[in-house]
Short mmCIF file of C-alpha atoms and ligand atoms in Angstrom, two decimals:
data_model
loop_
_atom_site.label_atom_id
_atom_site.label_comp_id
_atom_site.label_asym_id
_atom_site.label_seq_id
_atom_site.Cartn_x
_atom_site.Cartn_y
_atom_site.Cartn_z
CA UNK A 274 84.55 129.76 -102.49
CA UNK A 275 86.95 132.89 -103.19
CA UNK A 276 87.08 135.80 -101.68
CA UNK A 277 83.98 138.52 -101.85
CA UNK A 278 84.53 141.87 -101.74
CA UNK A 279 81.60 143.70 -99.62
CA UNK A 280 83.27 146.93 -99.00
CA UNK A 281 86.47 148.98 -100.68
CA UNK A 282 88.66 147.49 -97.56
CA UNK A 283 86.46 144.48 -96.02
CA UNK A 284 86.54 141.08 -98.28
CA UNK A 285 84.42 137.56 -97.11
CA UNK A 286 86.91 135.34 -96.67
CA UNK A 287 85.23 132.48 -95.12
CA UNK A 288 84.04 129.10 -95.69
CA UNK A 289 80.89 127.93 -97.86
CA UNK A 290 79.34 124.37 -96.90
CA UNK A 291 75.83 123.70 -98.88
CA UNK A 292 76.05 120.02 -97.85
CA UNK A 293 76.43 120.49 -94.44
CA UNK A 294 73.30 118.44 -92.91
CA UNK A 295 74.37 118.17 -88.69
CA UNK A 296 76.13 121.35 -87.19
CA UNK A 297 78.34 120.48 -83.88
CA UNK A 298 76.70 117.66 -83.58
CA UNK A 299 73.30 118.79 -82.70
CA UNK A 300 72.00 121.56 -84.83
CA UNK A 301 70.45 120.12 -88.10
CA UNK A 302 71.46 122.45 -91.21
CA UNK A 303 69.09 121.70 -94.03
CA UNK A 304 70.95 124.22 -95.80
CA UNK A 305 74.46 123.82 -94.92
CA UNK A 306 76.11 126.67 -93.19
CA UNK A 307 79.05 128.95 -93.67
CA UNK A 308 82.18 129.82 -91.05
CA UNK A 309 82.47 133.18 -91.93
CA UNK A 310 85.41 134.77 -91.50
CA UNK A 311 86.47 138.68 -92.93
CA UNK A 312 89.48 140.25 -93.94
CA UNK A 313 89.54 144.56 -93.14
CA UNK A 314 92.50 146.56 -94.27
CA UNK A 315 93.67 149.95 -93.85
CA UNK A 316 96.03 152.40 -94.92
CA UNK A 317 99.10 150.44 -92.71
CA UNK A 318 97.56 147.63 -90.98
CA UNK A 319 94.87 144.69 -91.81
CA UNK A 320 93.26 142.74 -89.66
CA UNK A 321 91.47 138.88 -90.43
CA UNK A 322 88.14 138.62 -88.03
CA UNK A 323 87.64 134.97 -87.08
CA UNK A 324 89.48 131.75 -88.17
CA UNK A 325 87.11 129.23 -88.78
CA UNK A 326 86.67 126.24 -87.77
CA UNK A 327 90.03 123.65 -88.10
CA UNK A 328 89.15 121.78 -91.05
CA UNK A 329 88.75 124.41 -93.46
CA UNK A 330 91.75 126.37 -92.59
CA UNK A 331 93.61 125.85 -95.69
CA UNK A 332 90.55 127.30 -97.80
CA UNK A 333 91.02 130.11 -95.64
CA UNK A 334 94.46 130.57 -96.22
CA UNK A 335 93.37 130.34 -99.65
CA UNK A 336 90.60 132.65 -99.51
CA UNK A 337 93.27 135.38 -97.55
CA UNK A 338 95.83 134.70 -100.41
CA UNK A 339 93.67 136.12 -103.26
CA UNK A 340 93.58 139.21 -101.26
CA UNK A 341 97.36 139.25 -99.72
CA UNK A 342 99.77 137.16 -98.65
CA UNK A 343 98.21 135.82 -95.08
CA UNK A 344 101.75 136.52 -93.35
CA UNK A 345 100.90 140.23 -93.82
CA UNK A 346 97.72 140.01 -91.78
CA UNK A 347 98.64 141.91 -88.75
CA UNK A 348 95.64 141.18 -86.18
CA UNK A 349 93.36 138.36 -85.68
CA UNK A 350 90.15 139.53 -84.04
CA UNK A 351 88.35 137.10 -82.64
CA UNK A 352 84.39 138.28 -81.78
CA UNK A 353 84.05 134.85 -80.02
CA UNK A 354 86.08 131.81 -79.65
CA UNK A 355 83.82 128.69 -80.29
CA UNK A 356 85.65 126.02 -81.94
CA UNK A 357 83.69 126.47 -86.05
CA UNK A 358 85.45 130.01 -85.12
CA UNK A 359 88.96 129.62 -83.47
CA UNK A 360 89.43 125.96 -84.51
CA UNK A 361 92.08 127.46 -87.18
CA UNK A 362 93.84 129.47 -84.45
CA UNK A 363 96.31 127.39 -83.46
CA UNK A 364 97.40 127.00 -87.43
CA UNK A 365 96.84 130.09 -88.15
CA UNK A 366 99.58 131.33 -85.39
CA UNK A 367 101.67 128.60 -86.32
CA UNK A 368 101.87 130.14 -90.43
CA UNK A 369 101.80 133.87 -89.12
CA UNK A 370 104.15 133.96 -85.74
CA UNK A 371 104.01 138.10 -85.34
CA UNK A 372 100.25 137.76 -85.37
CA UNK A 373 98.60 139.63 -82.75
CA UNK A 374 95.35 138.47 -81.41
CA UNK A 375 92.50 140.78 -80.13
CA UNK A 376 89.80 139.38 -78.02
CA UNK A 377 87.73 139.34 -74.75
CA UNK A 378 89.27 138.38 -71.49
CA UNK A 379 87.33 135.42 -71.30
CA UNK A 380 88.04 134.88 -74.88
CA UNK A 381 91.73 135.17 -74.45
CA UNK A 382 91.14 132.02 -71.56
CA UNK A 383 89.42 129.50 -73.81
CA UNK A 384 91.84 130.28 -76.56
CA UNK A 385 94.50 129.61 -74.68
CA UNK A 386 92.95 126.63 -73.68
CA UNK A 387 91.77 125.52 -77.30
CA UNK A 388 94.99 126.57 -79.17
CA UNK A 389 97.35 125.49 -76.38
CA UNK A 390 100.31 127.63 -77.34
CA UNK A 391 101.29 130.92 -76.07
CA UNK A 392 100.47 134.33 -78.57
CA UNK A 393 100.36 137.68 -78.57
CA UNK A 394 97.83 139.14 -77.31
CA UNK A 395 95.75 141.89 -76.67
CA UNK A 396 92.85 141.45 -74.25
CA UNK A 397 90.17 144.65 -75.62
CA UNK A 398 87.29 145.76 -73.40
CA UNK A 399 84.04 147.83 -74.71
CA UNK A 400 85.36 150.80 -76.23
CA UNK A 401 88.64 149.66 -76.97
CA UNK A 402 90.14 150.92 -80.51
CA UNK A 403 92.27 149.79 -83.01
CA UNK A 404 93.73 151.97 -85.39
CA UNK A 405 94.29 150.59 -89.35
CA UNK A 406 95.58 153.42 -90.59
CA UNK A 407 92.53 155.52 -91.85
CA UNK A 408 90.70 153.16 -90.23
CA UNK A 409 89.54 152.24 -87.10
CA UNK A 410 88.04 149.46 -85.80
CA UNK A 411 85.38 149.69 -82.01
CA UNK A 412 85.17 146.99 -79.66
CA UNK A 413 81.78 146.82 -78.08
CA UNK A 414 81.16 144.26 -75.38
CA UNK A 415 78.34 141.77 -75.70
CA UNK A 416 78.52 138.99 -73.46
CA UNK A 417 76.40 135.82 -73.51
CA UNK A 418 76.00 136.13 -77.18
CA UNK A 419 76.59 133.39 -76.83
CA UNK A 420 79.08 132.87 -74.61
CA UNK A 421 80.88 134.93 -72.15
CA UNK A 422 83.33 135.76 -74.34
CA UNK A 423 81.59 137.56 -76.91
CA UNK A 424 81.86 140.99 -78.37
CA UNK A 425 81.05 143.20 -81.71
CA UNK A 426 83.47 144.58 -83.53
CA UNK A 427 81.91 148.47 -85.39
CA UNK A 428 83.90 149.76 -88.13
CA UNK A 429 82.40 153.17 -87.91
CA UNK A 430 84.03 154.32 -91.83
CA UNK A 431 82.02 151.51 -93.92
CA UNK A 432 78.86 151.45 -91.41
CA UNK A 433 79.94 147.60 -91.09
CA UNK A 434 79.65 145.75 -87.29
CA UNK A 435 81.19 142.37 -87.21
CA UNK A 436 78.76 140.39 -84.98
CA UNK A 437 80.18 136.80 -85.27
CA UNK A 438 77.10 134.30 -83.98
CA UNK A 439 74.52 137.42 -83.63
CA UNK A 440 71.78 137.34 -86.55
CA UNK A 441 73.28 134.58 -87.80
CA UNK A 442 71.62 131.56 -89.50
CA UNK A 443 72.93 128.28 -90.98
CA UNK A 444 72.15 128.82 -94.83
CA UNK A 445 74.53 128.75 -97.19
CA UNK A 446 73.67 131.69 -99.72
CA UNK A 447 76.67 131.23 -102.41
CA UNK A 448 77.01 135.43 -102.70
CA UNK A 449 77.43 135.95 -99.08
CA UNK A 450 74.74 138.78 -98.72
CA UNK A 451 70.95 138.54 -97.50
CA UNK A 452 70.01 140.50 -101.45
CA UNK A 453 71.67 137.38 -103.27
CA UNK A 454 69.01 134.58 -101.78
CA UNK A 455 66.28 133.56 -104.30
CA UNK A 456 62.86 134.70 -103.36
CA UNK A 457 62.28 130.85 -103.46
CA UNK A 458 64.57 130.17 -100.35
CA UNK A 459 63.30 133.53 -99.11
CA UNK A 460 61.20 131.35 -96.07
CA UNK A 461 63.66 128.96 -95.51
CA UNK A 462 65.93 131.28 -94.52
CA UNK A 463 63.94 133.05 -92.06
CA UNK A 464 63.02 129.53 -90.77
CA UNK A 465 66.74 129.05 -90.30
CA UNK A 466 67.11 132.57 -88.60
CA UNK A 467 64.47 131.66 -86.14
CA UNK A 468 65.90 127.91 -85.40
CA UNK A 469 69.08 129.45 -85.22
CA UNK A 470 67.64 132.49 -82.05
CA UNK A 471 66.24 129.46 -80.43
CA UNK A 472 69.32 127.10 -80.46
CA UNK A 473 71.56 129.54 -79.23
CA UNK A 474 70.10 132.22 -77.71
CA UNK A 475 67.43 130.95 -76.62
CA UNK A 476 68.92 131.04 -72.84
CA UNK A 477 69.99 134.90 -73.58
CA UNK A 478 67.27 136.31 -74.24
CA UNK A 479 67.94 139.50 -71.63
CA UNK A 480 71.79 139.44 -73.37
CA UNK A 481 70.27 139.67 -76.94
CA UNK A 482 67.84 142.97 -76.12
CA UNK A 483 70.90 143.80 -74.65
CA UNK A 484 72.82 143.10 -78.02
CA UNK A 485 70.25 144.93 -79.81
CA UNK A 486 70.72 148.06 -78.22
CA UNK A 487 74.32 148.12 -78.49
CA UNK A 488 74.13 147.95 -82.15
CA UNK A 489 75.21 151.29 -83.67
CA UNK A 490 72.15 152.81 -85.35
CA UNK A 491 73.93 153.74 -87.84
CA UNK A 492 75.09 150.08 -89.27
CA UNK A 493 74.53 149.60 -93.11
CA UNK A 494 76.12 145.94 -93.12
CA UNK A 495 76.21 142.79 -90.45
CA UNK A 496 78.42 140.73 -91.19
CA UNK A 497 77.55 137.28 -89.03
CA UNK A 498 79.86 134.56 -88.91
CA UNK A 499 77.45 132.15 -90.23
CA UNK A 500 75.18 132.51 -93.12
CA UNK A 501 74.83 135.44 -95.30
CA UNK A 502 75.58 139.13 -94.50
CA UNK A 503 72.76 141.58 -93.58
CA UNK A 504 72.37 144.46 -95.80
CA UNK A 505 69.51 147.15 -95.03
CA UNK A 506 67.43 145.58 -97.53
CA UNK A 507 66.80 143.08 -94.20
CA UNK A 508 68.41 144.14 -91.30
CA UNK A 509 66.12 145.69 -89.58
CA UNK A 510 63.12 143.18 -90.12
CA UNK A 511 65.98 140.73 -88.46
CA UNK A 512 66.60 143.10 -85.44
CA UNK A 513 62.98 143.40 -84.92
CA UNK A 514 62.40 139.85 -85.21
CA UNK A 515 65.27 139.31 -82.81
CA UNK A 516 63.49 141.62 -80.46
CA UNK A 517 60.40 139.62 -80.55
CA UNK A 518 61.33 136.58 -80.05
CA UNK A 519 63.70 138.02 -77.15
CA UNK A 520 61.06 139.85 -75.19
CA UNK A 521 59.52 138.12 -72.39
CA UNK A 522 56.13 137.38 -71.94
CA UNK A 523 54.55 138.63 -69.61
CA UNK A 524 54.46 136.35 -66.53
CA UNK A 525 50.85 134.88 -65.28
CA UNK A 526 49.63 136.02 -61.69
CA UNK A 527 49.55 132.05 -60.56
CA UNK A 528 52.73 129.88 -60.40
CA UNK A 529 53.12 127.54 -63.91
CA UNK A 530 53.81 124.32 -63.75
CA UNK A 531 54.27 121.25 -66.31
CA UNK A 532 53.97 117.96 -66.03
CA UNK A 533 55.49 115.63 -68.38
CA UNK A 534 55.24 111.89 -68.37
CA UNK A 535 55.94 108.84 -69.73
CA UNK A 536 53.24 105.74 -68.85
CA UNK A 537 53.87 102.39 -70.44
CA UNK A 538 50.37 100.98 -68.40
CA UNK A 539 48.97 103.90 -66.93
CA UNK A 540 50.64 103.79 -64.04
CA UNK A 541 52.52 106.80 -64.02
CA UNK A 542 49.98 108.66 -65.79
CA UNK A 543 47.84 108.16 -62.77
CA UNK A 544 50.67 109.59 -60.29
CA UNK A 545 50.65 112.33 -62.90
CA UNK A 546 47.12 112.99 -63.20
CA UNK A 547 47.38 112.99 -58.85
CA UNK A 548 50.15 115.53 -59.33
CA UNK A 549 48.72 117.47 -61.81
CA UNK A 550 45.52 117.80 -59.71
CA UNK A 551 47.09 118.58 -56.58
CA UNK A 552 48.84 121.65 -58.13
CA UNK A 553 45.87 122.70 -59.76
CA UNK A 554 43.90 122.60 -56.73
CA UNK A 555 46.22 124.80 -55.41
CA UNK A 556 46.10 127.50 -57.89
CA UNK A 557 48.63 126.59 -60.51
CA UNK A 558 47.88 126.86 -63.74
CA UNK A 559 48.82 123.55 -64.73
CA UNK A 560 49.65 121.70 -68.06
CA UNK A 561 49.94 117.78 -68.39
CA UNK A 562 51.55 116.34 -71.48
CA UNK A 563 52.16 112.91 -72.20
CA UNK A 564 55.47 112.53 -74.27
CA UNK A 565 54.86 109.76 -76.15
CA UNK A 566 51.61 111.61 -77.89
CA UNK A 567 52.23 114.87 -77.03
CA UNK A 568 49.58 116.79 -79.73
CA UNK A 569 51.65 119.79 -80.66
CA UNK A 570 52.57 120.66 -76.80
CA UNK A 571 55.53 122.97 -76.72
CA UNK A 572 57.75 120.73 -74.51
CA UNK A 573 60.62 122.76 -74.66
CA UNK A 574 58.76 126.19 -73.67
CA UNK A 575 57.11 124.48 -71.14
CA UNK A 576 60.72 123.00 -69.39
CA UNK A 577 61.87 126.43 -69.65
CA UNK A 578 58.91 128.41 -68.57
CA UNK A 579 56.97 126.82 -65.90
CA UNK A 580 57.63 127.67 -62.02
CA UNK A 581 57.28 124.48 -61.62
CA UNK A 582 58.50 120.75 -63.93
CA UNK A 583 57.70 117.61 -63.05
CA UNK A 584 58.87 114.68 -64.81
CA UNK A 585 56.79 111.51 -64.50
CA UNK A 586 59.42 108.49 -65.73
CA UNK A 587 58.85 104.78 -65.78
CA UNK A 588 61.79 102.09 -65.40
CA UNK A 589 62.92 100.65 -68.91
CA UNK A 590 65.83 99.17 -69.24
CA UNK A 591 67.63 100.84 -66.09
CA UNK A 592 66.60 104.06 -67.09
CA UNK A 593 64.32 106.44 -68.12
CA UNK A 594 62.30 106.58 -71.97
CA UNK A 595 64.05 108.49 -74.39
CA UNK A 596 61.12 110.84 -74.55
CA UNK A 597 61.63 111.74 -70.95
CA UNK A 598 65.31 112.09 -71.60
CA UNK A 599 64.95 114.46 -74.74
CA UNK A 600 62.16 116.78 -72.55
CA UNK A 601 65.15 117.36 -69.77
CA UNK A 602 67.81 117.92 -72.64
CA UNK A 603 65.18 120.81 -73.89
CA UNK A 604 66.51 122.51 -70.22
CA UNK A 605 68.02 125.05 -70.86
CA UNK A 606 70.72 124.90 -67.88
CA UNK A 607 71.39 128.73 -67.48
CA UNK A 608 68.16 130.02 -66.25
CA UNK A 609 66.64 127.64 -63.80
CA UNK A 610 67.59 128.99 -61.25
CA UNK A 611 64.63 130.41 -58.52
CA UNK A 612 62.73 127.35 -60.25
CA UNK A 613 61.53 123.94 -58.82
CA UNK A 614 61.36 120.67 -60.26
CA UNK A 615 61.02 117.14 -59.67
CA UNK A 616 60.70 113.17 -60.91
CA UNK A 617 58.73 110.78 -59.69
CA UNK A 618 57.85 107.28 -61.82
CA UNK A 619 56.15 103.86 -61.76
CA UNK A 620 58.45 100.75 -61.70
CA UNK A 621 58.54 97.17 -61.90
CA UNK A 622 61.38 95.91 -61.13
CA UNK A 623 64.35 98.12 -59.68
CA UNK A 624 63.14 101.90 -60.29
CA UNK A 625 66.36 103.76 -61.74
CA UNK A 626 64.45 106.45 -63.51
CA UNK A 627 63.25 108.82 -61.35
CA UNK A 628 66.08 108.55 -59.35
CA UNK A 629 68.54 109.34 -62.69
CA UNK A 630 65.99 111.97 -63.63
CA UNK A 631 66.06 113.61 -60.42
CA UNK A 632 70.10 113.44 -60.22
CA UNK A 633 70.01 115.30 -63.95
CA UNK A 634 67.76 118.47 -62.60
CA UNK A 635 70.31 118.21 -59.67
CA UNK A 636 72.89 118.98 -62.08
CA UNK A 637 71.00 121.37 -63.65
CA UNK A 638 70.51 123.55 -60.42
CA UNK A 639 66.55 123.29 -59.93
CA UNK A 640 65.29 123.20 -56.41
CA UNK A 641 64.24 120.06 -55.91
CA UNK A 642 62.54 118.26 -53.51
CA UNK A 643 64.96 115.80 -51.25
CA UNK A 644 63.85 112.62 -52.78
CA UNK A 645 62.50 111.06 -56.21
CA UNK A 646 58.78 109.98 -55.63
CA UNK A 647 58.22 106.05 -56.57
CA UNK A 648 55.73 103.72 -56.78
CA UNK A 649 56.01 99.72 -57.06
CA UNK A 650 53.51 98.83 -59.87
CA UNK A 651 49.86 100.67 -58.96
CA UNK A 652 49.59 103.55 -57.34
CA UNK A 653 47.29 102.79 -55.06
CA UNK A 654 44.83 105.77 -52.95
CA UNK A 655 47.23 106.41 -50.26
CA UNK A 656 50.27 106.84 -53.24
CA UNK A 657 48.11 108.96 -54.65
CA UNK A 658 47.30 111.28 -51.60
CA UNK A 659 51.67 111.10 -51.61
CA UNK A 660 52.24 111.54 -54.84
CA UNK A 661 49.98 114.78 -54.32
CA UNK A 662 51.81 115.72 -51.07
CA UNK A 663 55.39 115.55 -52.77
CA UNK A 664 53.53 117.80 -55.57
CA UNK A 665 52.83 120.46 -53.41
CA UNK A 666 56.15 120.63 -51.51
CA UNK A 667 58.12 120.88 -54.90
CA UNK A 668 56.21 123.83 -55.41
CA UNK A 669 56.67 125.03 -52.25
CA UNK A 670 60.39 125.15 -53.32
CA UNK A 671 59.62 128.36 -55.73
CA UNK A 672 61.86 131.01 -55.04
CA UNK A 673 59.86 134.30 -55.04
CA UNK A 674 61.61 137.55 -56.20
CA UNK A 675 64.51 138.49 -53.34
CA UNK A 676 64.06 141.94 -52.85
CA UNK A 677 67.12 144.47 -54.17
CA UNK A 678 69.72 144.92 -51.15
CA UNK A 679 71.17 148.26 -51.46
CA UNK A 680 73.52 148.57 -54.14
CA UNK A 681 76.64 148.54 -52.31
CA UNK A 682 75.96 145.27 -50.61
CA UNK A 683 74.50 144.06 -53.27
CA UNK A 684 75.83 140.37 -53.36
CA UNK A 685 76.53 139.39 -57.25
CA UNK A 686 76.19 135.43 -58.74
CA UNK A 687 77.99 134.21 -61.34
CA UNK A 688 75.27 132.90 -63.19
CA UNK A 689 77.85 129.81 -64.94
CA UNK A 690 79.35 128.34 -61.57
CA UNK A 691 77.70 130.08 -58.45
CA UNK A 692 80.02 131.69 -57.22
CA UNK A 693 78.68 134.82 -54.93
CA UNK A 694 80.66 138.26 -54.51
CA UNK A 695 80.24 139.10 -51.31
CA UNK A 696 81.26 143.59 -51.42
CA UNK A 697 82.17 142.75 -47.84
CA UNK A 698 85.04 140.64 -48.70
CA UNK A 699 86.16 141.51 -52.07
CA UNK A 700 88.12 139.33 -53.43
CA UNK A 701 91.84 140.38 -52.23
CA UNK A 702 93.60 137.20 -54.29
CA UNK A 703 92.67 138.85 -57.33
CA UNK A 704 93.28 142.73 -56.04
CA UNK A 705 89.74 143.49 -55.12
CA UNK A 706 89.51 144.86 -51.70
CA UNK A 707 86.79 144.11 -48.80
CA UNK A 708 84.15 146.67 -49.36
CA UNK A 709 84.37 147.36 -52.60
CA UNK A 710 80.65 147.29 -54.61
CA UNK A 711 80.37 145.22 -57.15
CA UNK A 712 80.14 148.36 -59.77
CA UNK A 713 83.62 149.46 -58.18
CA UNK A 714 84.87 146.30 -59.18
CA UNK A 715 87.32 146.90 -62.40
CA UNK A 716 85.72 145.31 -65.33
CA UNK A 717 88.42 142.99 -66.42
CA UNK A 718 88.18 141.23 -63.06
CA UNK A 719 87.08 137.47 -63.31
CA UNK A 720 85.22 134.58 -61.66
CA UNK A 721 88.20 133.24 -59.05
CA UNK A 722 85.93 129.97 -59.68
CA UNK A 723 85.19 129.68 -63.04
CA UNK A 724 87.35 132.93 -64.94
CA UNK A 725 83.77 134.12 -66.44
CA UNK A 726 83.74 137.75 -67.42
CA UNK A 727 82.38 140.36 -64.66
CA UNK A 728 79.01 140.45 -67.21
CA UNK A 729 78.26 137.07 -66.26
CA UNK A 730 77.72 137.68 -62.87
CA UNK A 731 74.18 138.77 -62.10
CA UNK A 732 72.37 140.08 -58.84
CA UNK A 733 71.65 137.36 -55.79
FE1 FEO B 1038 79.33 129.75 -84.37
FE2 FEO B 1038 79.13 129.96 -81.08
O1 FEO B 1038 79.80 129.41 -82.65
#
C-alpha cells in the first residue's frame, strides 16, 4: 500500500494485510487487518501518529517517503503503545535520532520498556497541545482503551481525532475509509466491529462510555489504527453501537450465578446439579451449562456476569478438559473483583483439576472459598448435602456494594495490581503527602506498585 491522502495535511501511512488470518495470536481476522499509522503536517512541523507493528516498518518508511523524507518527521505520537503499534519504535528512533516522542505517562513506561533505548520525550496529559505551525494538535486522555496508556489525539482544523484501537475493526478495506467497502462486505464488517468491542473492550465497558463522551462532537473523520477510517457516512451508527454494547444491563434483584461443568460419567454433573439446586433454593437465579453440549449458552457472558461461577471439572490427564479450561480463559481478569467463584470435580485417580481450576480463579482475584470441593468416583447423599454446603458458602463470599466513605478518605484501588491509596498516608516516596485526597493527588502521579496511570485506580 502507498500513502492515502484523507485530508490537505493528514496522509494514511500505514500497513494493509488482507491475508492476515490470527491477530496476536488470539484474535481470528477473517479479513486481515491493517496497522494504521498517519502522517499530519503543518506549516513548520509534522508529526507521524503510531509506528506499527516491527515487521512492517520498512513499508512504513516507505509509505512516509512518498510523502517526505521520514528524517523530517519531527514528532512521533503514540495514542497507545501495544506492540502492532510501537513495535517499529525502536527502528524508527534508530533512522530519525532528533525524533521527539509524545505519549501518556504510562505510555512513556512500556515504551521504554519495549524499545529499550533512551528518547526524547514528552510525557502529554489531557489537554496538552502541540503546535504544527497553523496547526494544532489536542491530547485528550482516555485510559483503559485499552490499556492504561491510552489517549486521543483531536486535530480541531480538519475535524479529524486520532483514536488508535477505539472503533477499530480488523478488516482490511484497500481505500482506507468506511465509504470505500463494498455493500457486499458491508455485514462483515460490522461483524468485525462487534468481535473487535468484545475482544478488547469488552472489560472497559465504563472506560468506553467514557471514551464516547470525550469525543469532540464536532469530529468529521476517525481515524482508528486498525481497519478503515470512519467518515460521517458511519460514524455515528458506530458510536451508537459502541454505546450499546457498552451500557450495562441492568442488574437482577437476586444474586446470578453459573455453573459450568464438565462430566465424563455423570459424576460431576450430579455435584453440579446438587450445587445448582442448593443456590437456587436459596434465591439465585441460577444457570447450569454443560460444556461439552452447551446449546447456544453464552459461556463467556455468563463467566463475566454472574455473582456467582462455579466450575465443575473432572480429572483427565492431570488436569482439567479443555472445555473447562477455555470457559475460565473467557474471564475477563479486570472486573472480578466483589465476585465469588469456585471448582469442585469428580476424580478417579489423583484429582488435579479442581484444585488447578481453583488456583487459576485465585490468580484471577475471585473470592473463593478456602478449598476445591472433590469427590472420589460417586457422589454419594452425604457429598451431595457437601457439595450443596460448599455452594452456599461461595456465595456467601459476594461482596455487596461498600458504601461511599467521604470523599476525602476515600481509599482508591488500583484496579491492575491492588494497590490501595490510603489519603491518610499519601504516598511521600513519590511527593504525595499524608492527607492529601485522592482528587488532590497531581494527575501524573503513578501506581508505586505497578506505575499504572492515576485513571486506573478506582474507589475501594
Ligand atoms: Fe492494536 Fe491494543 O493494539
Amino acid at each position: 500500500m502507498s500513502a492515502i491522502k484523507l485530508r490537505e495535511n493528514i496522509w494514511s501511512v500505514g500497513i494493509q494485510n488482507p491475508a492476515l488470518r490470527v491477530f496476536d495470536i488470539v484474535m481470528e481476522s477473517k479479513y486481515g487487518t491493517t496497522y494504521n499509522a498517519y502522517l499530519v503536517t503543518g506549516g513548520e512541523k509534522t508529526a507521524l501518529i503510531e509506528a506499527v507493528h516491527k515487521d512492517y516498518f520498512d513499508e512504513l518508511v516507505r509509505n512516509v517517503e512518498e510523502v517526505m523524507p521520514i528524517e523530517k518527521v519531527d514528532y512521533l505520537i503514540m495514542n497507545h503503545t501495544e506492540p502492532d503499534h510501537s513495535g517499529g519504535v525502536r527502528a524508527l528512533l534508530d533512522r530519525c535520532p532528533n525524533l521527539t516522542v509524545l505519549c501518556s505517562a504510562s505510555a512513556k513506561k512500556f515504551l521504554s520498556a519495549i524499545s529499550n533505548e533512551e528518547f526524547p520525550c514528552r510525557v502529554v496529559k489531557n489537554g496538552d497541545t502541540l503546535d504544527l505551525g497553523g496547526k494544532t494538535l489536542t491530547f485528550i486522555s482516555a485510559p483503559l482503551l485499552h490499556w492504561p496508556d491510552s489517549m486521543f489525539t483531536w486535530d480541531e482544523a480538519d475535524k479529524t481525532l486520532f483514536t488508535c484501537d477505539f472503533l477499530g475493526a480488523h478488516f482490511c478495506e484497500p481505500s482506507m475509509v468506511d465509504t470505500g467497502i463494498h455493500a457486499v462486505y458491508r455485514r462483515a464488517y460490522e461483524g468485525e466491529l462487534r468481535y473487535y468491542f468484545d475482544c478488547i473492550f469488552g472489560p472497559f465497558k465504563p472506560a468506553v462510555l467514557d471514551g464516547l463522551d470525550k469525543m469532540p462532537a464536532e469530529a468529521e473523520l476517525v481515524c482508528t489504527s486498525h481497519g478503515p477510517c470512519l467518515t460521517t457516512a458511519t460514524l455515528d451508527q458506530v458510536k451508537e453501537c459502541y454505546r450499546q454494547w457498552a451500557t450495562p444491563s441492568p442488574r437482577p434483584a437476586v444474586k446470578t450465578a453459573a455453573v459450568l461443568y464438565c462430566s465424563a460419567y455423570g459424576c460431576t454433573a450430579s455435584l453440579a446439579k446438587a450445587a445448582a439446586q442448593a443456590l437456587a433454593d436459596d434465591g439465585c437465579q441460577v444457570t447450569t451449562v454443560d460444556l461439552v453440549d452447551p446449546q447456544g449458552a453464552d459461556v463467556a457472558g455468563l463467566v463475566n456476569g454472574c455473582d456467582i461461577v462455579l466450575f465443575g471439572a473432572p480429572t483427565i490427564n492431570r488436569s482439567a478438559p479443555e472445555a473447562i479450561w477455555d470457559a475460565v480463559h473467557a474471564v475477563d481478569a479486570i472486573n472480578t473483583r466483589g465476585r465469588a467463584a469456585g471448582a469442585f470435580g469428580s476424580f478417579g485417580w489423583t484429582g488435579e483439576a479442581a484444585g488447578m481450576v481453583h488456583e487459576q480463579l485465585k490468580q484471577l482475584k475471585f473470592a473463593l472459598p478456602e478449598a476445591p470441593f472433590k469427590v472420589c468416583f460417586t457422589p454419594t447423599e452425604d457429598d451431595l448435602a457437601a457439595v450443596a454446603a460448599w455452594a452456599r458458602s461461595v456465595a456467601a463470599l459476594v461482596k455487596d456494594p461498600a458504601p461511599a466513605a467521604p470523599a476525602k478518605s476515600q481509599k482508591y484501588i488500583c484496579k491492575l495490581c491492588g494497590y490501595i491509596y490510603d489519603p491518610a498516608a499519601g504516598d511521600p516516596d513519590h511527593g504525595v503527602a499524608p492527607g492529601t485526597a485522592f482528587a488532590d493527588v497531581p494527575s501524573l502521579w503513578t501506581c508505586p506498585l505497578c506505575g499504572m496511570d492515576k485513571a486506573m485506580f478506582k474507589p475501594l
